[in-house]
Amino acid sequence: MIVVAGEALIDLVPQGVPTGGGPATGLPDLAPRLGGGPYNTAVALGRLGSSVAFCSRVSRDAFGEALLGGLRAAGVDVSPVQRGDEPTTLAVASIGADGSAAYSFYVEGTADRLFAAPEALPAGTRAVSFGTCSLALEPGATAYEDMMRSAAAQGVCTALDPNIRAGLIPDADAYRARFKNWLASTTLLKLSEDDAEWLGGTPQEWLAAGPAAVVLTRGGEGLTVLTRDGGEYSVPGERVDVVDTIGAGDTVNAALLHGLSHQDALSPAAIAGLDGAGWSRLLGFAARAAAVTCSRAGAEPPYAGEVADPAR
């Protein structure tokens, strides 16, 4: 079982020609899409065929019901999900000419901010994935942090994707210091080049603080992993007509965890012991999965039949 812990929200994504009062207003049509980095990761894991559970706090409003429906449709266990009467978080996306996405968030008083750390992980948990807004917004951020430390103390594999949303971080220096403290409880750190630049430091510094491996995503250029023993392995990106990049990084998270599970390597020791061939297969699988997501609108990760076996 892989547990994904973090927010579920609604992305409001621009659709087609602006209307909303006519082209002169410049107001786009916004279509609601199920989203949130951890949510997308859980859905992607379910679609790839992993045994996965989602741990979060979700509203009882109509958006919350739709979010749970999306998880169930992907085969995700929602029994760890907490419910609340607070509204669902909203994220308004704007899409650049290259398909990249930027977001404005509406988070005050929303359900996922009130997450409480569970007393225990689901039975059979082999890995827990954390990241994105849930680690930036209090009081839930402290609860997720406590969950991360508890899982690591039990020897469970932990994956961290900070997925920086600078507009949600009121004190950048405090967040950077907190990130460094998470590393001692992190087995696998995955982040984009933009995240790495914002956070400061180097993969070598982060590896020395705890993780067995650091995976850097480089957009269309591919992925690189750096390991604690000094290894560095890269794969190129998959060529694809990009519609948008929403959910691509979350798909990489899921593909890495799914591939590690497929190789029976979901443990700190096993990840540290992966060789170049194993990493190349894993990164190649993640690149193929992310390319499928980029080829369609919104966070729509692939199903197992749409990507080659992770052992290839």
PDB file of C-alpha atoms in Angstrom:
ATOM      1  CA  MET A   1       0.000   0.000   0.000  1.00  0.00           C
ATOM      2  CA  ILE A   2       1.199   3.485  -0.932  1.00  0.00           C
ATOM      3  CA  VAL A   3      -0.406   6.337   1.012  1.00  0.00           C
ATOM      4  CA  VAL A   4      -0.612   9.822  -0.501  1.00  0.00           C
ATOM      5  CA  ALA A   5      -1.089  12.595   2.055  1.00  0.00           C
ATOM      6  CA  GLY A   6      -2.044  16.137   1.099  1.00  0.00           C
ATOM      7  CA  GLU A   7      -4.643  18.428  -0.394  1.00  0.00           C
ATOM      8  CA  ALA A   8      -7.450  17.809  -2.842  1.00  0.00           C
ATOM      9  CA  LEU A   9      -8.780  20.918  -4.570  1.00  0.00           C
ATOM     10  CA  ILE A  10     -10.567  22.209  -7.649  1.00  0.00           C
ATOM     11  CA  ASP A  11      -8.549  23.699 -10.499  1.00  0.00           C
ATOM     12  CA  LEU A  12     -10.443  26.316 -12.503  1.00  0.00           C
ATOM     13  CA  VAL A  13      -8.877  26.017 -15.965  1.00  0.00           C
ATOM     14  CA  PRO A  14      -9.344  28.440 -18.890  1.00  0.00           C
ATOM     15  CA  GLN A  15     -11.408  27.015 -21.742  1.00  0.00           C
ATOM     16  CA  GLY A  16     -11.360  28.310 -25.315  1.00  0.00           C
ATOM     17  CA  VAL A  17     -12.265  31.870 -26.307  1.00  0.00           C
ATOM     18  CA  PRO A  18     -12.973  34.399 -23.523  1.00  0.00           C
ATOM     19  CA  THR A  19     -16.653  35.059 -22.917  1.00  0.00           C
ATOM     20  CA  GLY A  20     -17.970  36.127 -19.528  1.00  0.00           C
ATOM     21  CA  GLY A  21     -19.420  39.380 -20.852  1.00  0.00           C
ATOM     22  CA  GLY A  22     -17.732  39.389 -24.244  1.00  0.00           C
ATOM     23  CA  PRO A  23     -14.165  39.386 -25.559  1.00  0.00           C
ATOM     24  CA  ALA A  24     -13.654  43.016 -24.527  1.00  0.00           C
ATOM     25  CA  THR A  25     -13.741  42.006 -20.860  1.00  0.00           C
ATOM     26  CA  GLY A  26     -10.890  39.537 -21.269  1.00  0.00           C
ATOM     27  CA  LEU A  27     -12.632  37.133 -18.880  1.00  0.00           C
ATOM     28  CA  PRO A  28     -12.021  33.468 -19.723  1.00  0.00           C
ATOM     29  CA  ASP A  29     -14.460  30.627 -19.351  1.00  0.00           C
ATOM     30  CA  LEU A  30     -13.222  28.587 -16.402  1.00  0.00           C
ATOM     31  CA  ALA A  31     -13.933  24.862 -16.237  1.00  0.00           C
ATOM     32  CA  PRO A  32     -13.637  23.061 -12.878  1.00  0.00           C
ATOM     33  CA  ARG A  33     -11.155  20.167 -12.851  1.00  0.00           C
ATOM     34  CA  LEU A  34     -10.330  17.800 -10.011  1.00  0.00           C
ATOM     35  CA  GLY A  35      -6.839  18.514  -8.768  1.00  0.00           C
ATOM     36  CA  GLY A  36      -4.212  19.248  -6.159  1.00  0.00           C
ATOM     37  CA  GLY A  37      -0.710  17.772  -6.331  1.00  0.00           C
ATOM     38  CA  PRO A  38      -1.256  14.919  -3.840  1.00  0.00           C
ATOM     39  CA  TYR A  39      -4.715  14.217  -5.286  1.00  0.00           C
ATOM     40  CA  ASN A  40      -3.277  13.923  -8.793  1.00  0.00           C
ATOM     41  CA  THR A  41      -0.512  11.657  -7.495  1.00  0.00           C
ATOM     42  CA  ALA A  42      -3.043   9.340  -5.858  1.00  0.00           C
ATOM     43  CA  VAL A  43      -5.203   9.181  -8.998  1.00  0.00           C
ATOM     44  CA  ALA A  44      -2.141   8.478 -11.150  1.00  0.00           C
ATOM     45  CA  LEU A  45      -1.033   5.666  -8.840  1.00  0.00           C
ATOM     46  CA  GLY A  46      -4.485   4.132  -8.957  1.00  0.00           C
ATOM     47  CA  ARG A  47      -4.638   4.333 -12.750  1.00  0.00           C
ATOM     48  CA  LEU A  48      -1.211   2.710 -13.034  1.00  0.00           C
ATOM     49  CA  GLY A  49      -2.422  -0.189 -10.923  1.00  0.00           C
ATOM     50  CA  SER A  50      -0.798   0.460  -7.546  1.00  0.00           C
ATOM     51  CA  SER A  51      -2.537  -0.247  -4.264  1.00  0.00           C
ATOM     52  CA  VAL A  52      -3.013   3.306  -2.976  1.00  0.00           C
ATOM     53  CA  ALA A  53      -4.892   5.197  -0.269  1.00  0.00           C
ATOM     54  CA  PHE A  54      -5.516   8.944   0.044  1.00  0.00           C
ATOM     55  CA  CYS A  55      -5.136  10.697   3.408  1.00  0.00           C
ATOM     56  CA  SER A  56      -6.551  14.217   3.583  1.00  0.00           C
ATOM     57  CA  ARG A  57      -9.497  16.298   4.753  1.00  0.00           C
ATOM     58  CA  VAL A  58     -12.150  16.854   2.084  1.00  0.00           C
ATOM     59  CA  SER A  59     -15.216  19.084   2.132  1.00  0.00           C
ATOM     60  CA  ARG A  60     -18.741  17.727   2.207  1.00  0.00           C
ATOM     61  CA  ASP A  61     -19.719  20.224  -0.508  1.00  0.00           C
ATOM     62  CA  ALA A  62     -20.421  19.259  -4.125  1.00  0.00           C
ATOM     63  CA  PHE A  63     -16.773  19.732  -5.101  1.00  0.00           C
ATOM     64  CA  GLY A  64     -15.685  17.468  -2.268  1.00  0.00           C
ATOM     65  CA  GLU A  65     -18.069  14.748  -3.379  1.00  0.00           C
ATOM     66  CA  ALA A  66     -16.710  15.019  -6.926  1.00  0.00           C
ATOM     67  CA  LEU A  67     -13.138  14.745  -5.632  1.00  0.00           C
ATOM     68  CA  LEU A  68     -13.960  11.556  -3.738  1.00  0.00           C
ATOM     69  CA  GLY A  69     -15.734  10.204  -6.801  1.00  0.00           C
ATOM     70  CA  GLY A  70     -12.615  10.765  -8.892  1.00  0.00           C
ATOM     71  CA  LEU A  71     -10.483   8.890  -6.366  1.00  0.00           C
ATOM     72  CA  ARG A  72     -12.875   5.955  -6.218  1.00  0.00           C
ATOM     73  CA  ALA A  73     -13.032   5.789 -10.018  1.00  0.00           C
ATOM     74  CA  ALA A  74      -9.225   5.439 -10.072  1.00  0.00           C
ATOM     75  CA  GLY A  75      -9.317   2.621  -7.525  1.00  0.00           C
ATOM     76  CA  VAL A  76      -7.985   4.713  -4.633  1.00  0.00           C
ATOM     77  CA  ASP A  77      -8.915   3.727  -1.057  1.00  0.00           C
ATOM     78  CA  VAL A  78     -10.596   6.772   0.512  1.00  0.00           C
ATOM     79  CA  SER A  79     -11.191   5.298   3.971  1.00  0.00           C
ATOM     80  CA  PRO A  80      -8.441   7.498   5.549  1.00  0.00           C
ATOM     81  CA  VAL A  81     -10.093  10.699   4.245  1.00  0.00           C
ATOM     82  CA  GLN A  82     -11.450  13.067   6.891  1.00  0.00           C
ATOM     83  CA  ARG A  83     -14.536  15.153   6.073  1.00  0.00           C
ATOM     84  CA  GLY A  84     -15.542  18.691   7.007  1.00  0.00           C
ATOM     85  CA  ASP A  85     -18.273  21.236   6.348  1.00  0.00           C
ATOM     86  CA  GLU A  86     -15.736  23.868   5.245  1.00  0.00           C
ATOM     87  CA  PRO A  87     -15.549  24.707   1.517  1.00  0.00           C
ATOM     88  CA  THR A  88     -13.154  23.146  -0.981  1.00  0.00           C
ATOM     89  CA  THR A  89      -9.937  24.973  -1.889  1.00  0.00           C
ATOM     90  CA  LEU A  90      -9.988  26.580  -5.358  1.00  0.00           C
ATOM     91  CA  ALA A  91      -7.013  27.183  -7.649  1.00  0.00           C
ATOM     92  CA  VAL A  92      -7.416  29.409 -10.718  1.00  0.00           C
ATOM     93  CA  ALA A  93      -4.976  28.348 -13.439  1.00  0.00           C
ATOM     94  CA  SER A  94      -3.548  30.417 -16.263  1.00  0.00           C
ATOM     95  CA  ILE A  95      -1.832  28.589 -19.119  1.00  0.00           C
ATOM     96  CA  GLY A  96       1.239  30.028 -20.843  1.00  0.00           C
ATOM     97  CA  ALA A  97       2.068  29.716 -24.533  1.00  0.00           C
ATOM     98  CA  ASP A  98       4.373  26.784 -23.750  1.00  0.00           C
ATOM     99  CA  GLY A  99       1.658  24.946 -21.797  1.00  0.00           C
ATOM    100  CA  SER A 100       3.063  25.864 -18.377  1.00  0.00           C
ATOM    101  CA  ALA A 101       0.566  26.667 -15.637  1.00  0.00           C
ATOM    102  CA  ALA A 102       0.491  29.397 -12.975  1.00  0.00           C
ATOM    103  CA  TYR A 103      -2.045  29.515 -10.158  1.00  0.00           C
ATOM    104  CA  SER A 104      -3.972  31.853  -7.864  1.00  0.00           C
ATOM    105  CA  PHE A 105      -5.398  30.151  -4.771  1.00  0.00           C
ATOM    106  CA  TYR A 106      -8.480  30.615  -2.624  1.00  0.00           C
ATOM    107  CA  VAL A 107      -7.622  28.825   0.606  1.00  0.00           C
ATOM    108  CA  GLU A 108      -9.014  30.724   3.583  1.00  0.00           C
ATOM    109  CA  GLY A 109     -11.178  28.560   5.799  1.00  0.00           C
ATOM    110  CA  THR A 110     -11.086  25.543   3.477  1.00  0.00           C
ATOM    111  CA  ALA A 111     -11.398  21.933   4.557  1.00  0.00           C
ATOM    112  CA  ASP A 112      -7.936  20.595   3.740  1.00  0.00           C
ATOM    113  CA  ARG A 113      -6.232  23.170   5.995  1.00  0.00           C
ATOM    114  CA  LEU A 114      -7.822  21.516   9.040  1.00  0.00           C
ATOM    115  CA  PHE A 115      -6.318  18.067   8.469  1.00  0.00           C
ATOM    116  CA  ALA A 116      -5.362  16.184  11.649  1.00  0.00           C
ATOM    117  CA  ALA A 117      -2.566  13.601  11.664  1.00  0.00           C
ATOM    118  CA  PRO A 118      -3.996  10.058  11.938  1.00  0.00           C
ATOM    119  CA  GLU A 119      -3.110   7.893  14.921  1.00  0.00           C
ATOM    120  CA  ALA A 120      -1.739   5.165  12.648  1.00  0.00           C
ATOM    121  CA  LEU A 121      -0.977   4.488   8.993  1.00  0.00           C
ATOM    122  CA  PRO A 122      -3.228   2.079   7.066  1.00  0.00           C
ATOM    123  CA  ALA A 123      -2.224  -1.556   7.466  1.00  0.00           C
ATOM    124  CA  GLY A 124       0.439  -2.635   5.010  1.00  0.00           C
ATOM    125  CA  THR A 125       1.714   0.885   4.239  1.00  0.00           C
ATOM    126  CA  ARG A 126       5.090   0.692   2.472  1.00  0.00           C
ATOM    127  CA  ALA A 127       5.456   4.333   1.428  1.00  0.00           C
ATOM    128  CA  VAL A 128       3.895   7.726   2.136  1.00  0.00           C
ATOM    129  CA  SER A 129       4.031  10.658  -0.297  1.00  0.00           C
ATOM    130  CA  PHE A 130       3.857  14.309   0.816  1.00  0.00           C
ATOM    131  CA  GLY A 131       3.983  17.715  -0.826  1.00  0.00           C
ATOM    132  CA  THR A 132       2.595  20.900  -2.372  1.00  0.00           C
ATOM    133  CA  CYS A 133       0.175  23.285  -0.633  1.00  0.00           C
ATOM    134  CA  SER A 134      -0.491  20.972   2.294  1.00  0.00           C
ATOM    135  CA  LEU A 135       3.024  21.574   3.639  1.00  0.00           C
ATOM    136  CA  ALA A 136       2.711  25.357   3.364  1.00  0.00           C
ATOM    137  CA  LEU A 137      -0.687  26.101   4.923  1.00  0.00           C
ATOM    138  CA  GLU A 138      -1.235  25.916   8.660  1.00  0.00           C
ATOM    139  CA  PRO A 139      -2.555  24.360  10.772  1.00  0.00           C
ATOM    140  CA  GLY A 140      -2.581  21.353   8.455  1.00  0.00           C
ATOM    141  CA  ALA A 141       1.093  21.747   7.503  1.00  0.00           C
ATOM    142  CA  THR A 142       2.215  20.834  11.019  1.00  0.00           C
ATOM    143  CA  ALA A 143      -0.083  17.794  11.015  1.00  0.00           C
ATOM    144  CA  TYR A 144       1.365  16.531   7.724  1.00  0.00           C
ATOM    145  CA  GLU A 145       4.867  17.209   9.023  1.00  0.00           C
ATOM    146  CA  ASP A 146       4.118  15.148  12.148  1.00  0.00           C
ATOM    147  CA  MET A 147       2.809  12.351   9.938  1.00  0.00           C
ATOM    148  CA  MET A 148       6.001  12.450   7.856  1.00  0.00           C
ATOM    149  CA  ARG A 149       8.257  12.236  10.899  1.00  0.00           C
ATOM    150  CA  SER A 150       6.205   9.409  12.395  1.00  0.00           C
ATOM    151  CA  ALA A 151       6.303   7.385   9.166  1.00  0.00           C
ATOM    152  CA  ALA A 152      10.054   7.849   8.821  1.00  0.00           C
ATOM    153  CA  ALA A 153      10.605   6.826  12.431  1.00  0.00           C
ATOM    154  CA  GLN A 154       8.770   3.577  11.664  1.00  0.00           C
ATOM    155  CA  GLY A 155      11.135   2.882   8.750  1.00  0.00           C
ATOM    156  CA  VAL A 156       8.483   3.604   6.121  1.00  0.00           C
ATOM    157  CA  CYS A 157       9.687   4.991   2.785  1.00  0.00           C
ATOM    158  CA  THR A 158       8.758   8.679   2.504  1.00  0.00           C
ATOM    159  CA  ALA A 159       8.584  10.712  -0.706  1.00  0.00           C
ATOM    160  CA  LEU A 160       8.591  14.514  -0.753  1.00  0.00           C
ATOM    161  CA  ASP A 161       7.680  16.857  -3.616  1.00  0.00           C
ATOM    162  CA  PRO A 162       7.722  20.458  -2.310  1.00  0.00           C
ATOM    163  CA  ASN A 163       6.100  21.693  -5.577  1.00  0.00           C
ATOM    164  CA  ILE A 164       6.591  25.321  -4.544  1.00  0.00           C
ATOM    165  CA  ARG A 165       3.676  27.748  -4.828  1.00  0.00           C
ATOM    166  CA  ALA A 166       5.428  30.934  -3.748  1.00  0.00           C
ATOM    167  CA  GLY A 167       2.194  32.921  -3.483  1.00  0.00           C
ATOM    168  CA  LEU A 168       1.056  30.686  -0.628  1.00  0.00           C
ATOM    169  CA  ILE A 169       4.271  31.050   1.407  1.00  0.00           C
ATOM    170  CA  PRO A 170       4.226  34.206   3.580  1.00  0.00           C
ATOM    171  CA  ASP A 171       7.771  33.743   4.948  1.00  0.00           C
ATOM    172  CA  ALA A 172      10.110  32.264   2.349  1.00  0.00           C
ATOM    173  CA  ASP A 173      13.094  31.981   4.681  1.00  0.00           C
ATOM    174  CA  ALA A 174      11.063  30.178   7.331  1.00  0.00           C
ATOM    175  CA  TYR A 175       9.759  27.734   4.726  1.00  0.00           C
ATOM    176  CA  ARG A 176      13.275  27.070   3.408  1.00  0.00           C
ATOM    177  CA  ALA A 177      14.468  26.319   6.943  1.00  0.00           C
ATOM    178  CA  ARG A 178      11.519  23.995   7.462  1.00  0.00           C
ATOM    179  CA  PHE A 179      12.270  22.218   4.180  1.00  0.00           C
ATOM    180  CA  LYS A 180      15.801  21.495   5.372  1.00  0.00           C
ATOM    181  CA  ASN A 181      14.377  19.970   8.553  1.00  0.00           C
ATOM    182  CA  TRP A 182      12.101  17.667   6.529  1.00  0.00           C
ATOM    183  CA  LEU A 183      15.067  16.116   4.738  1.00  0.00           C
ATOM    184  CA  ALA A 184      16.051  13.966   7.718  1.00  0.00           C
ATOM    185  CA  SER A 185      12.635  12.280   7.387  1.00  0.00           C
ATOM    186  CA  THR A 186      12.687  12.002   3.579  1.00  0.00           C
ATOM    187  CA  THR A 187      13.724   8.908   1.612  1.00  0.00           C
ATOM    188  CA  LEU A 188      13.084  10.188  -1.928  1.00  0.00           C
ATOM    189  CA  LEU A 189      13.101  13.892  -2.781  1.00  0.00           C
ATOM    190  CA  LYS A 190      11.627  14.897  -6.136  1.00  0.00           C
ATOM    191  CA  LEU A 191      11.523  18.510  -7.283  1.00  0.00           C
ATOM    192  CA  SER A 192      11.619  20.621 -10.409  1.00  0.00           C
ATOM    193  CA  GLU A 193      14.541  22.811 -11.420  1.00  0.00           C
ATOM    194  CA  ASP A 194      12.392  25.852 -10.593  1.00  0.00           C
ATOM    195  CA  ASP A 195      11.681  24.442  -7.124  1.00  0.00           C
ATOM    196  CA  ALA A 196      15.379  23.789  -6.594  1.00  0.00           C
ATOM    197  CA  GLU A 197      16.306  27.336  -7.589  1.00  0.00           C
ATOM    198  CA  TRP A 198      13.682  28.840  -5.267  1.00  0.00           C
ATOM    199  CA  LEU A 199      14.718  26.671  -2.318  1.00  0.00           C
ATOM    200  CA  GLY A 200      18.451  27.249  -2.732  1.00  0.00           C
ATOM    201  CA  GLY A 201      21.112  24.732  -1.853  1.00  0.00           C
ATOM    202  CA  THR A 202      22.281  21.801  -3.963  1.00  0.00           C
ATOM    203  CA  PRO A 203      21.265  18.161  -4.383  1.00  0.00           C
ATOM    204  CA  GLN A 204      24.523  17.165  -2.685  1.00  0.00           C
ATOM    205  CA  GLU A 205      23.632  19.249   0.372  1.00  0.00           C
ATOM    206  CA  TRP A 206      20.140  17.761   0.462  1.00  0.00           C
ATOM    207  CA  LEU A 207      21.454  14.205   0.107  1.00  0.00           C
ATOM    208  CA  ALA A 208      23.817  14.757   3.020  1.00  0.00           C
ATOM    209  CA  ALA A 209      20.818  15.743   5.153  1.00  0.00           C
ATOM    210  CA  GLY A 210      18.915  12.489   4.672  1.00  0.00           C
ATOM    211  CA  PRO A 211      17.378  11.396   1.341  1.00  0.00           C
ATOM    212  CA  ALA A 212      18.691   8.305  -0.442  1.00  0.00           C
ATOM    213  CA  ALA A 213      18.073   9.987  -3.810  1.00  0.00           C
ATOM    214  CA  VAL A 214      17.075  13.332  -5.338  1.00  0.00           C
ATOM    215  CA  VAL A 215      15.163  13.375  -8.632  1.00  0.00           C
ATOM    216  CA  LEU A 216      15.210  16.633 -10.606  1.00  0.00           C
ATOM    217  CA  THR A 217      12.618  17.193 -13.326  1.00  0.00           C
ATOM    218  CA  ARG A 218      13.850  19.347 -16.219  1.00  0.00           C
ATOM    219  CA  GLY A 219      10.682  19.893 -18.232  1.00  0.00           C
ATOM    220  CA  GLY A 220      10.996  18.683 -21.801  1.00  0.00           C
ATOM    221  CA  GLU A 221      14.698  17.955 -21.239  1.00  0.00           C
ATOM    222  CA  GLY A 222      13.934  14.942 -19.053  1.00  0.00           C
ATOM    223  CA  LEU A 223      14.821  13.774 -15.552  1.00  0.00           C
ATOM    224  CA  THR A 224      18.005  13.364 -13.530  1.00  0.00           C
ATOM    225  CA  VAL A 225      18.601  11.462 -10.306  1.00  0.00           C
ATOM    226  CA  LEU A 226      21.468  12.012  -7.915  1.00  0.00           C
ATOM    227  CA  THR A 227      22.156   9.385  -5.266  1.00  0.00           C
ATOM    228  CA  ARG A 228      23.840   9.450  -1.899  1.00  0.00           C
ATOM    229  CA  ASP A 229      26.735   7.305  -3.134  1.00  0.00           C
ATOM    230  CA  GLY A 230      27.602   9.873  -5.818  1.00  0.00           C
ATOM    231  CA  GLY A 231      25.676   8.366  -8.726  1.00  0.00           C
ATOM    232  CA  GLU A 232      24.050  10.602 -11.334  1.00  0.00           C
ATOM    233  CA  TYR A 233      21.769   9.232 -14.076  1.00  0.00           C
ATOM    234  CA  SER A 234      19.606  11.046 -16.618  1.00  0.00           C
ATOM    235  CA  VAL A 235      16.998  10.244 -19.247  1.00  0.00           C
ATOM    236  CA  PRO A 236      15.681  12.563 -21.980  1.00  0.00           C
ATOM    237  CA  GLY A 237      12.113  13.792 -22.094  1.00  0.00           C
ATOM    238  CA  GLU A 238       9.580  12.103 -24.356  1.00  0.00           C
ATOM    239  CA  ARG A 239       8.610  14.107 -27.440  1.00  0.00           C
ATOM    240  CA  VAL A 240       4.942  15.045 -27.356  1.00  0.00           C
ATOM    241  CA  ASP A 241       2.615  17.836 -28.477  1.00  0.00           C
ATOM    242  CA  VAL A 242       2.086  19.655 -25.185  1.00  0.00           C
ATOM    243  CA  VAL A 243      -1.465  20.771 -24.401  1.00  0.00           C
ATOM    244  CA  ASP A 244      -0.555  21.862 -20.867  1.00  0.00           C
ATOM    245  CA  THR A 245       1.726  20.682 -18.065  1.00  0.00           C
ATOM    246  CA  ILE A 246      -0.907  20.485 -15.323  1.00  0.00           C
ATOM    247  CA  GLY A 247      -0.297  17.329 -13.279  1.00  0.00           C
ATOM    248  CA  ALA A 248       2.928  16.357 -15.063  1.00  0.00           C
ATOM    249  CA  GLY A 249       5.076  16.566 -11.940  1.00  0.00           C
ATOM    250  CA  ASP A 250       2.439  14.703  -9.937  1.00  0.00           C
ATOM    251  CA  THR A 251       2.470  11.962 -12.568  1.00  0.00           C
ATOM    252  CA  VAL A 252       6.251  11.724 -12.161  1.00  0.00           C
ATOM    253  CA  ASN A 253       5.742  11.238  -8.407  1.00  0.00           C
ATOM    254  CA  ALA A 254       3.286   8.444  -9.023  1.00  0.00           C
ATOM    255  CA  ALA A 255       5.387   6.765 -11.701  1.00  0.00           C
ATOM    256  CA  LEU A 256       8.462   6.788  -9.470  1.00  0.00           C
ATOM    257  CA  LEU A 257       6.581   5.214  -6.571  1.00  0.00           C
ATOM    258  CA  HIS A 258       4.782   2.722  -8.832  1.00  0.00           C
ATOM    259  CA  GLY A 259       8.045   1.757 -10.526  1.00  0.00           C
ATOM    260  CA  LEU A 260       9.857   1.349  -7.214  1.00  0.00           C
ATOM    261  CA  SER A 261       7.050  -0.881  -5.981  1.00  0.00           C
ATOM    262  CA  HIS A 262       7.267  -2.876  -9.236  1.00  0.00           C
ATOM    263  CA  GLN A 263      10.988  -3.411  -8.566  1.00  0.00           C
ATOM    264  CA  ASP A 264      10.257  -4.296  -4.906  1.00  0.00           C
ATOM    265  CA  ALA A 265      12.352  -1.282  -3.950  1.00  0.00           C
ATOM    266  CA  LEU A 266       9.947   0.668  -1.739  1.00  0.00           C
ATOM    267  CA  SER A 267      12.284   0.953   1.232  1.00  0.00           C
ATOM    268  CA  PRO A 268      15.096   3.325   2.170  1.00  0.00           C
ATOM    269  CA  ALA A 269      17.708   0.567   1.827  1.00  0.00           C
ATOM    270  CA  ALA A 270      16.413  -0.634  -1.543  1.00  0.00           C
ATOM    271  CA  ILE A 271      16.293   2.880  -3.013  1.00  0.00           C
ATOM    272  CA  ALA A 272      19.852   3.491  -1.830  1.00  0.00           C
ATOM    273  CA  GLY A 273      20.885   0.231  -3.512  1.00  0.00           C
ATOM    274  CA  LEU A 274      19.430   0.895  -6.983  1.00  0.00           C
ATOM    275  CA  ASP A 275      22.030   0.809  -9.745  1.00  0.00           C
ATOM    276  CA  GLY A 276      22.246   2.883 -12.919  1.00  0.00           C
ATOM    277  CA  ALA A 277      20.205   0.420 -14.955  1.00  0.00           C
ATOM    278  CA  GLY A 278      17.451   0.386 -12.364  1.00  0.00           C
ATOM    279  CA  TRP A 279      17.329   4.176 -12.207  1.00  0.00           C
ATOM    280  CA  SER A 280      17.328   4.507 -15.988  1.00  0.00           C
ATOM    281  CA  ARG A 281      14.332   2.177 -16.283  1.00  0.00           C
ATOM    282  CA  LEU A 282      12.522   4.032 -13.508  1.00  0.00           C
ATOM    283  CA  LEU A 283      13.190   7.515 -14.879  1.00  0.00           C
ATOM    284  CA  GLY A 284      12.289   6.441 -18.408  1.00  0.00           C
ATOM    285  CA  PHE A 285       8.949   5.130 -17.181  1.00  0.00           C
ATOM    286  CA  ALA A 286       8.290   8.389 -15.330  1.00  0.00           C
ATOM    287  CA  ALA A 287       9.145  10.413 -18.454  1.00  0.00           C
ATOM    288  CA  ARG A 288       6.743   8.366 -20.583  1.00  0.00           C
ATOM    289  CA  ALA A 289       3.936   8.714 -18.052  1.00  0.00           C
ATOM    290  CA  ALA A 290       4.420  12.482 -17.707  1.00  0.00           C
ATOM    291  CA  ALA A 291       4.398  12.900 -21.495  1.00  0.00           C
ATOM    292  CA  VAL A 292       0.945  11.325 -21.685  1.00  0.00           C
ATOM    293  CA  THR A 293      -0.331  13.762 -19.057  1.00  0.00           C
ATOM    294  CA  CYS A 294       1.135  16.723 -20.973  1.00  0.00           C
ATOM    295  CA  SER A 295      -0.596  15.590 -24.168  1.00  0.00           C
ATOM    296  CA  ARG A 296      -4.094  16.272 -22.810  1.00  0.00           C
ATOM    297  CA  ALA A 297      -5.822  19.100 -20.997  1.00  0.00           C
ATOM    298  CA  GLY A 298      -5.775  19.235 -17.224  1.00  0.00           C
ATOM    299  CA  ALA A 299      -4.376  16.665 -14.816  1.00  0.00           C
ATOM    300  CA  GLU A 300      -5.292  13.470 -16.681  1.00  0.00           C
ATOM    301  CA  PRO A 301      -2.563  10.931 -15.866  1.00  0.00           C
ATOM    302  CA  PRO A 302      -2.228   7.742 -17.896  1.00  0.00           C
ATOM    303  CA  TYR A 303      -3.672   4.323 -17.261  1.00  0.00           C
ATOM    304  CA  ALA A 304      -1.346   1.319 -17.130  1.00  0.00           C
ATOM    305  CA  GLY A 305      -2.177   0.326 -20.711  1.00  0.00           C
ATOM    306  CA  GLU A 306      -1.033   3.705 -22.037  1.00  0.00           C
ATOM    307  CA  VAL A 307       2.582   3.402 -20.873  1.00  0.00           C
ATOM    308  CA  ALA A 308       5.143   0.646 -21.250  1.00  0.00           C
ATOM    309  CA  ASP A 309       5.972  -1.601 -18.311  1.00  0.00           C
ATOM    310  CA  PRO A 310       8.183   0.173 -15.709  1.00  0.00           C
ATOM    311  CA  ALA A 311      10.660  -2.717 -15.895  1.00  0.00           C
ATOM    312  CA  ARG A 312      11.349  -2.059 -19.594  1.00  0.00           C
TER     313      ARG A 312
END
